Short mmCIF file of C-alpha atoms in Angstrom, two decimals:
data_model
loop_
_atom_site.label_atom_id
_atom_site.label_comp_id
_atom_site.label_asym_id
_atom_site.label_seq_id
_atom_site.Cartn_x
_atom_site.Cartn_y
_atom_site.Cartn_z
CA UNK A 1 -35.20 3.58 0.36
CA UNK A 2 -34.11 1.49 3.35
CA UNK A 3 -31.49 3.05 5.58
CA UNK A 4 -28.10 1.44 5.10
CA UNK A 5 -26.16 0.33 8.15
CA UNK A 6 -22.54 1.15 7.40
CA UNK A 7 -19.38 0.82 9.45
CA UNK A 8 -16.75 2.84 7.63
CA UNK A 9 -13.87 1.20 9.49
CA UNK A 10 -14.60 -2.01 7.60
CA UNK A 11 -13.61 -0.40 4.28
CA UNK A 12 -10.05 -0.03 3.04
CA UNK A 13 -10.59 3.46 1.69
CA UNK A 14 -13.09 5.89 0.21
CA UNK A 15 -13.19 4.11 -3.16
CA UNK A 16 -14.03 0.85 -1.36
CA UNK A 17 -16.91 2.57 0.39
CA UNK A 18 -18.18 4.06 -2.89
CA UNK A 19 -18.11 0.67 -4.60
CA UNK A 20 -20.07 -0.78 -1.69
CA UNK A 21 -22.73 1.90 -1.98
CA UNK A 22 -22.98 1.44 -5.75
CA UNK A 23 -23.32 -2.32 -5.36
CA UNK A 24 -25.86 -2.16 -2.54
CA UNK A 25 -28.08 0.28 -4.46
CA UNK A 26 -27.48 -1.48 -7.81
CA UNK A 27 -26.34 1.72 -9.48
CA UNK A 28 -24.76 1.73 -12.91
CA UNK A 29 -21.10 2.55 -12.38
CA UNK A 30 -21.03 4.34 -15.75
CA UNK A 31 -24.04 6.49 -14.80
CA UNK A 32 -23.67 7.21 -11.08
CA UNK A 33 -26.49 9.28 -9.52
CA UNK A 34 -24.07 11.70 -7.95
CA UNK A 35 -26.64 13.42 -5.70
CA UNK A 36 -27.80 10.17 -4.06
CA UNK A 37 -24.34 8.66 -3.77
CA UNK A 38 -22.96 11.86 -2.22
CA UNK A 39 -25.75 11.98 0.37
CA UNK A 40 -25.16 8.35 1.32
CA UNK A 41 -21.41 8.88 1.49
CA UNK A 42 -21.80 11.88 3.78
CA UNK A 43 -24.22 9.91 5.97
CA UNK A 44 -21.60 7.19 6.32
CA UNK A 45 -18.98 9.72 7.39
CA UNK A 46 -21.35 11.12 10.00
CA UNK A 47 -21.52 7.68 11.61
CA UNK A 48 -17.77 7.70 12.17
CA UNK A 49 -16.92 8.61 15.76
CA UNK A 50 -13.35 7.49 16.39
CA UNK A 51 -10.98 7.03 13.48
CA UNK A 52 -7.37 7.43 12.45
CA UNK A 53 -6.50 10.92 11.21
CA UNK A 54 -4.76 9.67 8.03
CA UNK A 55 -7.71 7.50 7.11
CA UNK A 56 -10.13 10.31 7.90
CA UNK A 57 -8.22 12.64 5.59
CA UNK A 58 -8.71 10.28 2.65
CA UNK A 59 -12.43 9.96 3.31
CA UNK A 60 -12.85 13.72 3.76
CA UNK A 61 -10.94 14.42 0.55
CA UNK A 62 -13.29 12.10 -1.36
CA UNK A 63 -16.25 13.83 0.29
CA UNK A 64 -15.00 17.18 -0.98
CA UNK A 65 -14.56 15.68 -4.45
CA UNK A 66 -18.12 14.33 -4.43
CA UNK A 67 -19.50 17.66 -3.30
CA UNK A 68 -17.61 19.45 -6.07
CA UNK A 69 -18.92 17.00 -8.69
CA UNK A 70 -22.42 17.35 -7.24
CA UNK A 71 -22.30 21.13 -7.48
CA UNK A 72 -21.04 20.98 -11.07
CA UNK A 73 -23.82 18.54 -11.95
CA UNK A 74 -26.44 20.91 -10.55
CA UNK A 75 -25.16 23.86 -12.59
CA UNK A 76 -26.82 24.53 -15.96
CA UNK A 77 -24.96 22.88 -18.81
CA UNK A 78 -23.28 25.27 -21.22
CA UNK A 79 -23.25 24.52 -24.97
CA UNK A 80 -20.10 22.84 -26.23
CA UNK A 81 -18.05 25.17 -28.39
CA UNK A 82 -15.48 22.70 -29.69
CA UNK A 83 -14.48 19.06 -29.39
CA UNK A 84 -11.69 19.82 -26.88
CA UNK A 85 -14.27 20.69 -24.20
CA UNK A 86 -16.44 17.68 -24.91
CA UNK A 87 -14.81 15.59 -22.13
CA UNK A 88 -15.72 18.27 -19.58
CA UNK A 89 -19.47 17.73 -20.07
CA UNK A 90 -19.61 14.90 -17.49
CA UNK A 91 -17.75 15.81 -14.28
CA UNK A 92 -18.09 12.20 -13.08
CA UNK A 93 -15.62 10.82 -15.65
CA UNK A 94 -12.53 11.04 -13.42
CA UNK A 95 -14.41 9.42 -10.54
CA UNK A 96 -15.68 6.61 -12.80
CA UNK A 97 -12.15 5.89 -14.07
CA UNK A 98 -10.87 5.72 -10.49
CA UNK A 99 -13.64 3.33 -9.46
CA UNK A 100 -13.08 1.03 -12.46
CA UNK A 101 -9.34 0.82 -11.82
CA UNK A 102 -9.86 0.23 -8.10
CA UNK A 103 -12.41 -2.53 -8.79
CA UNK A 104 -9.97 -4.26 -11.13
CA UNK A 105 -7.22 -4.18 -8.50
CA UNK A 106 -9.60 -5.37 -5.79
CA UNK A 107 -10.74 -8.36 -7.88
CA UNK A 108 -7.15 -9.39 -8.58
CA UNK A 109 -6.27 -9.03 -4.90
CA UNK A 110 -9.19 -11.32 -4.03
CA UNK A 111 -7.95 -13.89 -6.56
CA UNK A 112 -4.46 -13.78 -5.04
CA UNK A 113 -5.92 -14.21 -1.55
CA UNK A 114 -7.84 -17.27 -2.74
CA UNK A 115 -4.67 -18.75 -4.25
CA UNK A 116 -2.83 -18.15 -0.96
CA UNK A 117 -5.63 -19.86 0.99
CA UNK A 118 -5.30 -22.92 -1.25
CA UNK A 119 -1.51 -22.87 -0.90
CA UNK A 120 -1.78 -22.75 2.90
CA UNK A 121 -3.64 -26.07 2.82
CA UNK A 122 -0.70 -27.81 1.16
CA UNK A 123 2.10 -29.37 3.16
CA UNK A 124 5.65 -29.50 1.90
CA UNK A 125 9.01 -30.53 3.27
CA UNK A 126 12.58 -29.80 2.42
CA UNK A 127 14.25 -32.02 -0.19
CA UNK A 128 16.00 -34.95 1.39
CA UNK A 129 19.41 -34.40 -0.18
CA UNK A 130 22.51 -36.13 1.06
CA UNK A 131 24.42 -34.04 3.52
CA UNK A 132 27.81 -35.13 2.24
CA UNK A 133 29.18 -32.98 -0.54
CA UNK A 134 29.79 -34.77 -3.83
CA UNK A 135 33.40 -34.51 -4.93
CA UNK A 136 34.46 -35.39 -8.47
CA UNK A 137 37.89 -36.65 -9.30
CA UNK A 138 39.96 -34.59 -11.69
CA UNK A 139 40.94 -36.25 -15.00
CA UNK A 140 43.10 -35.00 -17.80
CA UNK A 141 42.37 -35.25 -21.51
CA UNK A 142 44.42 -38.45 -21.87
CA UNK A 143 42.30 -40.29 -19.29
CA UNK A 144 39.10 -39.15 -20.99
CA UNK A 145 40.29 -40.37 -24.40
CA UNK A 146 41.23 -43.77 -22.96
CA UNK A 147 37.79 -44.07 -21.36
CA UNK A 148 36.14 -43.16 -24.65
CA UNK A 149 38.21 -45.82 -26.47
CA UNK A 150 37.06 -48.44 -23.99
CA UNK A 151 33.41 -47.51 -24.51
CA UNK A 152 33.76 -47.76 -28.30
CA UNK A 153 35.48 -51.17 -28.09
CA UNK A 154 32.77 -52.49 -25.78
CA UNK A 155 30.08 -51.24 -28.11
CA UNK A 156 31.72 -53.02 -31.05
CA UNK A 157 31.82 -56.31 -29.14
CA UNK A 158 28.12 -56.07 -28.32
CA UNK A 159 27.04 -55.25 -31.87
CA UNK A 160 24.44 -57.68 -33.26
CA UNK A 161 24.52 -58.78 -36.88
CA UNK A 162 21.37 -59.74 -38.74
CA UNK A 163 21.66 -62.95 -40.67
CA UNK A 164 21.26 -62.27 -44.39
CA UNK A 165 18.18 -63.66 -46.10
CA UNK A 166 19.14 -67.00 -47.67
CA UNK A 167 15.74 -67.87 -49.14
CA UNK A 168 13.95 -66.03 -51.93
CA UNK A 169 10.25 -66.16 -52.64
CA UNK A 170 10.89 -66.98 -56.32
CA UNK A 171 13.10 -69.93 -55.37
CA UNK A 172 10.49 -71.33 -52.99
CA UNK A 173 7.83 -70.99 -55.69
CA UNK A 174 9.88 -73.23 -57.99
CA UNK A 175 10.41 -75.76 -55.17
CA UNK A 176 6.68 -75.85 -54.39
CA UNK A 177 5.71 -76.39 -58.05
CA UNK A 178 8.33 -79.13 -58.43
CA UNK A 179 7.05 -80.91 -55.33
CA UNK A 180 3.39 -80.63 -56.37
CA UNK A 181 4.08 -81.97 -59.86
CA UNK A 182 5.56 -85.15 -58.33
CA UNK A 183 2.61 -85.63 -55.91
CA UNK A 184 -0.44 -86.81 -57.78
CA UNK A 185 -2.71 -86.66 -54.70
CA UNK A 186 -1.52 -83.19 -53.67
CA UNK A 187 0.43 -82.10 -50.62
CA UNK A 188 -0.97 -81.08 -47.24
CA UNK A 189 -0.52 -77.39 -46.49
CA UNK A 190 1.14 -78.12 -43.15
CA UNK A 191 3.81 -80.27 -44.84
CA UNK A 192 5.42 -77.15 -46.28
CA UNK A 193 6.14 -75.82 -42.76
CA UNK A 194 7.26 -78.89 -40.84
CA UNK A 195 10.98 -78.23 -41.11
CA UNK A 196 13.30 -75.42 -42.02
CA UNK A 197 14.42 -72.08 -40.70
CA UNK A 198 11.89 -69.41 -39.84
CA UNK A 199 13.00 -67.39 -42.87
CA UNK A 200 12.46 -70.42 -45.09
CA UNK A 201 8.92 -70.94 -43.73
CA UNK A 202 8.07 -67.30 -44.37
CA UNK A 203 9.41 -67.54 -47.93
CA UNK A 204 7.36 -70.72 -48.48
CA UNK A 205 4.18 -69.05 -47.23
CA UNK A 206 4.70 -66.00 -49.47
CA UNK A 207 5.45 -68.31 -52.38
CA UNK A 208 2.17 -70.19 -51.86
CA UNK A 209 0.27 -66.91 -51.83
CA UNK A 210 1.91 -65.78 -55.08
CA UNK A 211 1.18 -69.11 -56.79
CA UNK A 212 -2.42 -69.02 -55.62
CA UNK A 213 -2.80 -65.45 -56.80
CA UNK A 214 -1.41 -66.28 -60.23
CA UNK A 215 -3.69 -69.31 -60.55
CA UNK A 216 -0.90 -71.87 -60.83
CA UNK A 217 -2.06 -73.87 -57.78
CA UNK A 218 -5.38 -74.61 -56.13
CA UNK A 219 -6.49 -75.38 -52.57
CA UNK A 220 -8.99 -78.03 -51.54
CA UNK A 221 -10.70 -78.75 -48.22
CA UNK A 222 -13.49 -81.32 -48.23
CA UNK A 223 -15.17 -80.20 -45.00
CA UNK A 224 -14.63 -77.70 -42.19
CA UNK A 225 -11.55 -78.39 -40.05
CA UNK A 226 -10.45 -81.08 -42.51
CA UNK A 227 -6.82 -81.07 -43.77
CA UNK A 228 -6.06 -78.57 -46.51
CA UNK A 229 -4.40 -79.93 -49.66
CA UNK A 230 -2.47 -78.04 -52.30
CA UNK A 231 -2.64 -79.17 -55.97
CA UNK A 232 -0.93 -77.93 -59.06
CA UNK A 233 -3.45 -76.57 -61.52
CA UNK A 234 -3.47 -78.29 -64.87
CA UNK A 235 -2.83 -76.37 -68.06
CA UNK A 236 -6.34 -76.82 -69.43
CA UNK A 237 -7.90 -75.66 -66.16
CA UNK A 238 -6.17 -72.29 -66.02
CA UNK A 239 -6.45 -71.66 -69.79
CA UNK A 240 -2.71 -71.49 -70.50
#
């Protein structure tokens, strides 16, 4: 195994150093080789020359914990008498739980640091509000009711009324049939829409469609783009 070059002062604590060793050696965090990891941890502490006493205490406490786990791992395993002692089979469990929780916190801290780095790249300025304070006049209930009455009156004056429909499709059908019966040569389609109100033209168009659908009239166009003529269908032609 290659010798690792470690500077302990770069790590935030003993758990950070342990995670580094596990990652560098590609150990399974759920099956830590406690003998190897303890030896590497102790070697890292031996490289420390000048350090803060509080920080050193944390690292030394973890070293004592690793040595205790190592000694328990080297002892012969006793048979399990009941299920309550089953969790005591693996002395590394507490250490593994600590490492998993620390790794979770470290990952979230890295995500927050990345978000802060992105936020630092954004530029913002204070809202450009008016400096003058906005003062509202005081009104009593009578003034408010008068203002409401004025709004209602104005709304009534601006109301738009829709003109009632003065033309029925049935009435225009009768007019079309009467006009066609008097014109032997038929009537051009466009002649039905030359004059009249828009509502009347719409009623005439719908009337033509209904008459054509019922077979009471027929349409003739001799060639493309030629005028279209409307004829009344004779009784013998429609079978009535």
